[in-house]
PDB file of C-alpha atoms in Angstrom:
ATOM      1  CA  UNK A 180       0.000   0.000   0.000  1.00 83.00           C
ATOM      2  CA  UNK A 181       0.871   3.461  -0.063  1.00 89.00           C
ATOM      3  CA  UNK A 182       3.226   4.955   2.276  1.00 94.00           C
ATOM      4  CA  UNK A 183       3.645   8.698   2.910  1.00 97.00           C
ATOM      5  CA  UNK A 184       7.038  10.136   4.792  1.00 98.00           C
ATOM      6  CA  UNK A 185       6.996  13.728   6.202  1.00 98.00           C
ATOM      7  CA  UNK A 186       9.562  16.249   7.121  1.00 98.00           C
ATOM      8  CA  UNK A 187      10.768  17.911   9.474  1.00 98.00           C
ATOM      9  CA  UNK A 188       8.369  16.751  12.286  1.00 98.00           C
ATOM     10  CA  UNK A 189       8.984  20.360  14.136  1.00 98.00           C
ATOM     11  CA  UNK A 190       9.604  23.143  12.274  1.00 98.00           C
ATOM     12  CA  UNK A 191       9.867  26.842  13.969  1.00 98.00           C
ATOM     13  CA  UNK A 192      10.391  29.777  12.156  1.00 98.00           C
ATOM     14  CA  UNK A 193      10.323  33.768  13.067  1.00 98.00           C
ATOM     15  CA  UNK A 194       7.218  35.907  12.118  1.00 98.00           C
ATOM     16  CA  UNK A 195       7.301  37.281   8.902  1.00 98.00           C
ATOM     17  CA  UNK A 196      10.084  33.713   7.560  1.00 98.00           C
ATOM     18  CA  UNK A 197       8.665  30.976   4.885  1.00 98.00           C
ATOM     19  CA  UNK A 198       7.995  27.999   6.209  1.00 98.00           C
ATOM     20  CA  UNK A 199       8.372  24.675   3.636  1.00 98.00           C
ATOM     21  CA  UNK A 200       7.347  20.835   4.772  1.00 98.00           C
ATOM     22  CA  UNK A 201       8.102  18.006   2.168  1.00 98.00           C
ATOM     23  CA  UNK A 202       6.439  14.833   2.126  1.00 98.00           C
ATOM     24  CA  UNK A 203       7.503  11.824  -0.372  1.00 98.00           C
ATOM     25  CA  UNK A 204       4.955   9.005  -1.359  1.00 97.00           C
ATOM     26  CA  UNK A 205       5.592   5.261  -2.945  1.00 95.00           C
ATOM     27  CA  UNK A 206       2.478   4.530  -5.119  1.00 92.00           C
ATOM     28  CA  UNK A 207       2.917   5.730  -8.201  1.00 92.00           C
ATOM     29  CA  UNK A 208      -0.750   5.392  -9.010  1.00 90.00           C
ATOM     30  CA  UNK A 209      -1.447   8.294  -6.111  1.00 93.00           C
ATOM     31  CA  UNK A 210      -2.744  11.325  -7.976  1.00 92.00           C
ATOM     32  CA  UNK A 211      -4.671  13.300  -5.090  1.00 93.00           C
ATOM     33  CA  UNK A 212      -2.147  15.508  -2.520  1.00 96.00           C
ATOM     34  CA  UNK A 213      -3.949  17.234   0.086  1.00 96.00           C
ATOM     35  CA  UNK A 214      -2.739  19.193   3.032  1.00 98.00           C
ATOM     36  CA  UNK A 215      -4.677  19.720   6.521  1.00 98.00           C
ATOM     37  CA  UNK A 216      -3.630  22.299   9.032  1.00 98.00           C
ATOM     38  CA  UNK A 217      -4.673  20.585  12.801  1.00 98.00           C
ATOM     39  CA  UNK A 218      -4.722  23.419  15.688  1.00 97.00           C
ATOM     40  CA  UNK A 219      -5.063  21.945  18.859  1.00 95.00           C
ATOM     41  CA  UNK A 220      -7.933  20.285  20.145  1.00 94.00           C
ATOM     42  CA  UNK A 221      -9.735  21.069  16.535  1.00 96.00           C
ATOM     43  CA  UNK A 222     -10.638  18.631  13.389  1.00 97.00           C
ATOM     44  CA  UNK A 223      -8.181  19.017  10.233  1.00 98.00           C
ATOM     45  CA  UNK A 224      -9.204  21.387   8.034  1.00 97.00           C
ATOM     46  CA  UNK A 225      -8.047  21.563   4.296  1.00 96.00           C
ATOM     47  CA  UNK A 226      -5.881  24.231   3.526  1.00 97.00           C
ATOM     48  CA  UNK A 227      -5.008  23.123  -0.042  1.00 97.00           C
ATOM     49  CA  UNK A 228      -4.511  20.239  -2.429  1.00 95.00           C
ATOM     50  CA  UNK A 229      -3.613  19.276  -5.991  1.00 94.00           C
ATOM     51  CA  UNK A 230      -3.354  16.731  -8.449  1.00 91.00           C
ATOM     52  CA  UNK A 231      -1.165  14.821 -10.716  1.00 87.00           C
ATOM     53  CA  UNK A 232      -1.980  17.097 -13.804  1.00 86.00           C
ATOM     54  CA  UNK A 233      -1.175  20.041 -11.810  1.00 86.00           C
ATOM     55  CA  UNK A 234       2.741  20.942 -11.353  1.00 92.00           C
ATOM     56  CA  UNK A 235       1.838  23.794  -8.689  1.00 95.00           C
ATOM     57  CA  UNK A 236      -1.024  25.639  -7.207  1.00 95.00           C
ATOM     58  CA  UNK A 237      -1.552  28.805  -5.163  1.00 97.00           C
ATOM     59  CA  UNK A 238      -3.450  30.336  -2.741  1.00 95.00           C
ATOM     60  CA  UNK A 239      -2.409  33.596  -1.082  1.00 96.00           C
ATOM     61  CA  UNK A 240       0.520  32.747   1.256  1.00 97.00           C
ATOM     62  CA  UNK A 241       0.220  28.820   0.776  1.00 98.00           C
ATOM     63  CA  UNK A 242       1.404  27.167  -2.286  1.00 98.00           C
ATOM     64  CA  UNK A 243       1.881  23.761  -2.784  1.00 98.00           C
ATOM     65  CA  UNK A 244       4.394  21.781  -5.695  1.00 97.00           C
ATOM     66  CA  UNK A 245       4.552  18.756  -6.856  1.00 97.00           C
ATOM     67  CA  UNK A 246       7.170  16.317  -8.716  1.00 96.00           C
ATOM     68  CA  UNK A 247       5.303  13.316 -10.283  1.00 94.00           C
ATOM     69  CA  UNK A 248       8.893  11.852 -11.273  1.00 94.00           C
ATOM     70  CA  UNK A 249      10.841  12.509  -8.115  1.00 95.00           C
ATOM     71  CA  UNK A 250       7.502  11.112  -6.327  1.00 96.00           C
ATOM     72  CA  UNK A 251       7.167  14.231  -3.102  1.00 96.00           C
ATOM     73  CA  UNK A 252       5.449  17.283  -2.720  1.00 98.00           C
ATOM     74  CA  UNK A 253       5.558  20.574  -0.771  1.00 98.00           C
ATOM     75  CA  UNK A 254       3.941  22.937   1.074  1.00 98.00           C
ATOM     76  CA  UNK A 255       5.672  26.592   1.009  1.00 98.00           C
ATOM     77  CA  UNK A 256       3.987  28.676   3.691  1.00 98.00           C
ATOM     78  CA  UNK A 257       5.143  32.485   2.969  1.00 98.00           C
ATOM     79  CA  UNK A 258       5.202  35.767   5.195  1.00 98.00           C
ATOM     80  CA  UNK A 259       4.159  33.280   8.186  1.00 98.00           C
ATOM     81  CA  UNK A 260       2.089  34.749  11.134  1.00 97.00           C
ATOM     82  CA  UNK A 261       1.271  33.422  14.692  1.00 96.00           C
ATOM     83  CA  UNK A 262      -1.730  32.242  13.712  1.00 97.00           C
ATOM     84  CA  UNK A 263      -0.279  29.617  11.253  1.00 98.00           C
ATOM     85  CA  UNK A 264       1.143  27.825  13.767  1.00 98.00           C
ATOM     86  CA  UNK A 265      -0.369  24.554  14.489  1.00 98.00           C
ATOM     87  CA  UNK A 266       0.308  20.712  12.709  1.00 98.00           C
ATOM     88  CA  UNK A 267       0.167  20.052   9.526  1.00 98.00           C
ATOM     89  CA  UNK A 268      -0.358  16.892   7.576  1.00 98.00           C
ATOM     90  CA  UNK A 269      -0.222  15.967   4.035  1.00 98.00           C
ATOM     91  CA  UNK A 270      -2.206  12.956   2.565  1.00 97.00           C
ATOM     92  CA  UNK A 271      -2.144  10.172  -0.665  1.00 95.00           C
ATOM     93  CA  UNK A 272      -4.721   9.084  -2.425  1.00 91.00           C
ATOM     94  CA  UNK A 273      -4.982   7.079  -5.951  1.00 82.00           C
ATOM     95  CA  UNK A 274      -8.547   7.797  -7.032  1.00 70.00           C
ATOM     96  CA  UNK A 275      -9.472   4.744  -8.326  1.00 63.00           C
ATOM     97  CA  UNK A 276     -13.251   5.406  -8.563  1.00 59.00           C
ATOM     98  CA  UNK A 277     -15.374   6.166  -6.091  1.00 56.00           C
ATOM     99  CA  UNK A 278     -12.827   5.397  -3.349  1.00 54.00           C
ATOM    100  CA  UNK A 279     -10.054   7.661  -2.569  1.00 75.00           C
ATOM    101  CA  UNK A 280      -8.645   6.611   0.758  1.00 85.00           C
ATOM    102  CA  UNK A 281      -6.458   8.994   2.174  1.00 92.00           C
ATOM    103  CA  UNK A 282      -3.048   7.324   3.425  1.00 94.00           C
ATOM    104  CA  UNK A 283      -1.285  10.338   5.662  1.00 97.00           C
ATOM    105  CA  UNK A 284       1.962  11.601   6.866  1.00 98.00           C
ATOM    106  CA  UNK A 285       3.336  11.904  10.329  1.00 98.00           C
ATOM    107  CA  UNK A 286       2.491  15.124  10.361  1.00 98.00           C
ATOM    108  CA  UNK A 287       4.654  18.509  11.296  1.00 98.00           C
ATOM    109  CA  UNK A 288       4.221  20.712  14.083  1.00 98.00           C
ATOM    110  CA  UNK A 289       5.121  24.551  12.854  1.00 98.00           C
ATOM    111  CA  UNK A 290       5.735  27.220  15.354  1.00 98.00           C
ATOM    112  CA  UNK A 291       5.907  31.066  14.006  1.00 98.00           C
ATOM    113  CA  UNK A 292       7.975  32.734  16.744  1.00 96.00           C
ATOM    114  CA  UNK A 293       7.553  36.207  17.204  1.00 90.00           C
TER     115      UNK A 293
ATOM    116  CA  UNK B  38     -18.923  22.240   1.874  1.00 76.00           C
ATOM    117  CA  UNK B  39     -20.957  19.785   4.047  1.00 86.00           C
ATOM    118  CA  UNK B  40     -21.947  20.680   7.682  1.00 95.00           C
ATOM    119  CA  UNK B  41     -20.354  16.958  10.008  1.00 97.00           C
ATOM    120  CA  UNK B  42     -21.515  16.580  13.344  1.00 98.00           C
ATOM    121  CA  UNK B  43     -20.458  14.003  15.850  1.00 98.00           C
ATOM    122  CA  UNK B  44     -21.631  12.884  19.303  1.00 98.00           C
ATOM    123  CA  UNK B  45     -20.543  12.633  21.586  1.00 98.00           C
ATOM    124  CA  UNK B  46     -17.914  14.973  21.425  1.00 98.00           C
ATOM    125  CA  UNK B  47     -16.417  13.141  24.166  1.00 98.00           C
ATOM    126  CA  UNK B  48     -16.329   9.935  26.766  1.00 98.00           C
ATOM    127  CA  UNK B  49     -14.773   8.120  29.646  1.00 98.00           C
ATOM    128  CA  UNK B  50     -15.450   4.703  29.335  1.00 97.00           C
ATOM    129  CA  UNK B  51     -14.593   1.969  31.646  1.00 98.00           C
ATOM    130  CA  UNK B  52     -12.477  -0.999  30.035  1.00 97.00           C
ATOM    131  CA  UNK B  53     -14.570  -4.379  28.423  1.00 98.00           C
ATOM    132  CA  UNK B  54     -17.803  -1.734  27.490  1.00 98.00           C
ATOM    133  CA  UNK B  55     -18.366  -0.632  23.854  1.00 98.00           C
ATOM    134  CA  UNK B  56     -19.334   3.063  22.842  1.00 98.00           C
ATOM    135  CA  UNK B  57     -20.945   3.845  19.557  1.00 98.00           C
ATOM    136  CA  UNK B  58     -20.085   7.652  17.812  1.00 98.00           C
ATOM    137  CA  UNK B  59     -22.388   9.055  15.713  1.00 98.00           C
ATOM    138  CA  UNK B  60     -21.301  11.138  12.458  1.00 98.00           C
ATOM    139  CA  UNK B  61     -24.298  13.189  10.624  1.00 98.00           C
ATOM    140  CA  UNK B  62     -24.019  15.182   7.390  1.00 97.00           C
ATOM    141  CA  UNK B  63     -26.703  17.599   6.937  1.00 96.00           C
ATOM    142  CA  UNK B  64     -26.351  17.014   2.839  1.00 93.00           C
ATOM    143  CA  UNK B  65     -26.046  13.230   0.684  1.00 91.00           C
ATOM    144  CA  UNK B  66     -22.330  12.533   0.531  1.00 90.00           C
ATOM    145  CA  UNK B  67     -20.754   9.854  -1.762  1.00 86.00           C
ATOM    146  CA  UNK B  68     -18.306   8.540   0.853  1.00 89.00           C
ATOM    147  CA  UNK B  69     -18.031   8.525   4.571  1.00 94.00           C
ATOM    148  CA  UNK B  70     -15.250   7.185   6.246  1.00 96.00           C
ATOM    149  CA  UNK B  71     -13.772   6.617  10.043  1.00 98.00           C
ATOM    150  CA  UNK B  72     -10.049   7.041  11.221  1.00 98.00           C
ATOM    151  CA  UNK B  73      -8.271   7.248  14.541  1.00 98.00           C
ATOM    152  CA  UNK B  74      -5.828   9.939  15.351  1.00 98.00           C
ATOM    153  CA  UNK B  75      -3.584   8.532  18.485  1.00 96.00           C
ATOM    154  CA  UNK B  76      -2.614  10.904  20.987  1.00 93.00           C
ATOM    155  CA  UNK B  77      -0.203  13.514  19.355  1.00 93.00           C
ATOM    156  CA  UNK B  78      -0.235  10.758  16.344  1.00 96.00           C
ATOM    157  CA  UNK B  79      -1.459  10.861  12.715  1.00 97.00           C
ATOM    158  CA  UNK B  80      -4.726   9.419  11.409  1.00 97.00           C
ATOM    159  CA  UNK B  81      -5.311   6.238  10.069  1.00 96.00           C
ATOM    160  CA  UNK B  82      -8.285   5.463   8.654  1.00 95.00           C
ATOM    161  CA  UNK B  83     -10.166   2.184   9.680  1.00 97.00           C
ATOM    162  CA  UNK B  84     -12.599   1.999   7.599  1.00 95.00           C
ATOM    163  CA  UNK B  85     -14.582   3.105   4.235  1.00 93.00           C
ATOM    164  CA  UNK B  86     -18.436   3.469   5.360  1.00 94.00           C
ATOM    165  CA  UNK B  87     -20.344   1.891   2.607  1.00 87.00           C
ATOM    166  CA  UNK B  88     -24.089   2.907   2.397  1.00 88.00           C
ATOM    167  CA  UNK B  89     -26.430  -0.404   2.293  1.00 84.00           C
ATOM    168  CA  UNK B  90     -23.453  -2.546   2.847  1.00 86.00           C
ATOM    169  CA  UNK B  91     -20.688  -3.807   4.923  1.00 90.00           C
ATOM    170  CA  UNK B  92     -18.328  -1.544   5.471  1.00 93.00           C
ATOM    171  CA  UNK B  93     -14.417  -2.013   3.966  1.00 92.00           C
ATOM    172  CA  UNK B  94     -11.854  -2.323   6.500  1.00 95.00           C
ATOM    173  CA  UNK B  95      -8.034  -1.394   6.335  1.00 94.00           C
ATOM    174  CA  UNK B  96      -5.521  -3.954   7.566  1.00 93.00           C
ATOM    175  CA  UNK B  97      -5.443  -4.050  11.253  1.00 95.00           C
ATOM    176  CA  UNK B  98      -8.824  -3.667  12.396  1.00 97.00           C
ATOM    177  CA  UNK B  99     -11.775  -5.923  12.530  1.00 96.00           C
ATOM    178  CA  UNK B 100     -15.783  -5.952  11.826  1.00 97.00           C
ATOM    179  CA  UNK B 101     -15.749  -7.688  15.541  1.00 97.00           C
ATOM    180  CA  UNK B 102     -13.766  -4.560  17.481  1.00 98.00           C
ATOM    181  CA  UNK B 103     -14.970  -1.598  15.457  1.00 98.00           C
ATOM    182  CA  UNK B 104     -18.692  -2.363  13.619  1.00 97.00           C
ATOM    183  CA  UNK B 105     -20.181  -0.238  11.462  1.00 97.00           C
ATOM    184  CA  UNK B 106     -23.558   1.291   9.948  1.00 96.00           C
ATOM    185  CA  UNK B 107     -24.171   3.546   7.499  1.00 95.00           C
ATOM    186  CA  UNK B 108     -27.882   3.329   6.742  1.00 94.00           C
ATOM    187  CA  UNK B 109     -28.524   6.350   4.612  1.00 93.00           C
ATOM    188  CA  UNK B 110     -26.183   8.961   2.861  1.00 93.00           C
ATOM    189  CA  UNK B 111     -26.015  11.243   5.524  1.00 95.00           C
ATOM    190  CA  UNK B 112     -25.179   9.398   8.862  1.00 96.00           C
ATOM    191  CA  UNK B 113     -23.304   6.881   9.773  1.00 97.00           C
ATOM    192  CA  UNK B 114     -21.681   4.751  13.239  1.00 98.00           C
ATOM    193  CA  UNK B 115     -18.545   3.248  14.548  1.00 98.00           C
ATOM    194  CA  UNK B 116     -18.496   1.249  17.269  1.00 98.00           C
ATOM    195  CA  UNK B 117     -15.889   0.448  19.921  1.00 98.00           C
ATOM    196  CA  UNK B 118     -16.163  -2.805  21.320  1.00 98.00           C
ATOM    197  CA  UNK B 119     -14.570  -4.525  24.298  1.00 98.00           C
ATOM    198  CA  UNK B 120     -13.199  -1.425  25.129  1.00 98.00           C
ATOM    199  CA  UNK B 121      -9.348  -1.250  26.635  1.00 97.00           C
ATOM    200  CA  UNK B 122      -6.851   1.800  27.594  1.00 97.00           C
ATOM    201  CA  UNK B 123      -5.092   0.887  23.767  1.00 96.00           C
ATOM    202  CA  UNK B 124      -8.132   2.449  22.284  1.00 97.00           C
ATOM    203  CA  UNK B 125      -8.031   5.520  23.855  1.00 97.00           C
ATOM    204  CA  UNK B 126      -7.869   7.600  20.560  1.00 98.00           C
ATOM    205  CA  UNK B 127      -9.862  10.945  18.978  1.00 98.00           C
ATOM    206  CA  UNK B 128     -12.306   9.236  16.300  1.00 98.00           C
ATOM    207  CA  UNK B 129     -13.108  11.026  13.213  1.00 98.00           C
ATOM    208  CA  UNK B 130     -15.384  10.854  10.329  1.00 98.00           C
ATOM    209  CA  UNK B 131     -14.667  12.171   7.480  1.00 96.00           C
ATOM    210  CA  UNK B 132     -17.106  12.935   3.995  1.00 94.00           C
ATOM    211  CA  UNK B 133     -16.657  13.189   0.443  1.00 90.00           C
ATOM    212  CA  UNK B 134     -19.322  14.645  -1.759  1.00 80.00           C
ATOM    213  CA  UNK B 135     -18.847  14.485  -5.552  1.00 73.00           C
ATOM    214  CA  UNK B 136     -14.936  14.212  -5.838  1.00 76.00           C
ATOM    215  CA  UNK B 137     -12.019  13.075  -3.488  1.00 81.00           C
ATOM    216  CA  UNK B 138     -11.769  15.884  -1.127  1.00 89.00           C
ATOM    217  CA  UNK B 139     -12.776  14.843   2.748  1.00 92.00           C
ATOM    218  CA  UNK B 140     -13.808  16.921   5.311  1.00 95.00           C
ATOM    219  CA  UNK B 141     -13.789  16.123   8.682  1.00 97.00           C
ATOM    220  CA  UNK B 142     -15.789  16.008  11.365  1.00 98.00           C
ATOM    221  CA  UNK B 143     -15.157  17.891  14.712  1.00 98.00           C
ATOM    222  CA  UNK B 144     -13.802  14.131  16.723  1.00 98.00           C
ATOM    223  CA  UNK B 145     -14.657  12.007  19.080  1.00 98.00           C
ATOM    224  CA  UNK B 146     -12.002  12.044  21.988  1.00 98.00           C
ATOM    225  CA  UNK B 147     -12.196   8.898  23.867  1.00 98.00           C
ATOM    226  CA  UNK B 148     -10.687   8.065  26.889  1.00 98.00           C
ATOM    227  CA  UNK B 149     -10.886   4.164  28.196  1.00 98.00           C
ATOM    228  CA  UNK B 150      -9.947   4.049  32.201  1.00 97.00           C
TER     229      UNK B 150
END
């Protein structure tokens, strides 16, 4: 099955700094890259995701890239603030129908420092 | 996107009794499915809720320890059965509407004395 790596588990930066997790995944067939952003005590929300057709996508300060060949992804955070600390996780899927199970990383806890 | 509810929000159990969560949708969704998130852990999903069916289980858990119903396309249950401190976990559901984004519900924290 699939198996999803993340890094770095911690990751503190100053306000203001980017902030960039990586994740790397094995199935080649996955085609579905979503990323959740956990606070504490609250569900994960979806901050962003793409596909396989899609090298890159954008959204304000997140953007996310991906490398079908080299088989990871990214998740740039730019101009962090205090409020994007919290964990974030990305996610796998190969859409093979109507399932798409979601195989996740270990997840990486961001601090923005003031 | 879809409104998820679960209840309870949160237990204490005692060891050897079962607890069954409730996850409701207030629109049809295509897929509804259950993970466990560890303490300060990942999630891992248990189990694809299949409406009008049995449900499909990922590798390492069991119709026996965690059954579940979904009899319509807007609510579903998981159960915890035979209960021990190992499951102490936050259970969520999760829902996909017309394509393969999920959305979770707000957990189930669970705490087995």
């Amino acid at each position: 099955g699939e198996n999803v790596e993340q890094h770095p588990s911690t990751l503190s930066v100053q306000e203001g700094d980017s902030a960039v997790i990586k994740c790397t995944y094995s199935d080649s067939a996955s085609n579905y890259f979503p990323w959740y952003k956990q606070e504490l005590g609250k569900r994960p929300q979806l901050i962003i995701d793409i596909r396989s057709n899609v090298g890159e996508k954008k959204d304000q300060r997140i953007a996310v890239t991906l490398n079908k060949t080299a088989k990871h992804f990214s998740l740039h955070i730019t101009e962090t603030q205090p409020e994007d600390s919290a964990v974030y996780f990305c996610a796998a899927s190969a859409n093979t129908g109507t399932a798409s199970k979601l195989t996740f990383g270990t997840g990486t806890r961001l601090q923005v420092t003031l | 996107s879809a409104v998820i509810s679960q209840k309870p929000s949160r237990d204490i159990c005692q060891r050897g009794t079962s607890l069954t969560i409730q996850c409701q949708v207030d629109s049809q969704v295509t897929m509804m499915f259950w993970y466990r998130q560890q303490p300060g852990q990942s999630l891992t999903l248990i189990a694809t809720a299949n409406q009008g069916s049995e449900a499909t289980y990922e590798s390492g858990f069991v119709i026996d320890k965690f059954p579940i119903s979904r009899p319509n396309l807007t609510f579903s249950t998981l159960t915890v059965s035979n209960m021990s401190p190992e499951d102490s976990s936050i259970y969520l559901c999760s829902v996909a509407e017309y394509t393969d984004t999920q959305y979770f519900g707000p957990g189930t924290r669970l705490t087995v004395l």
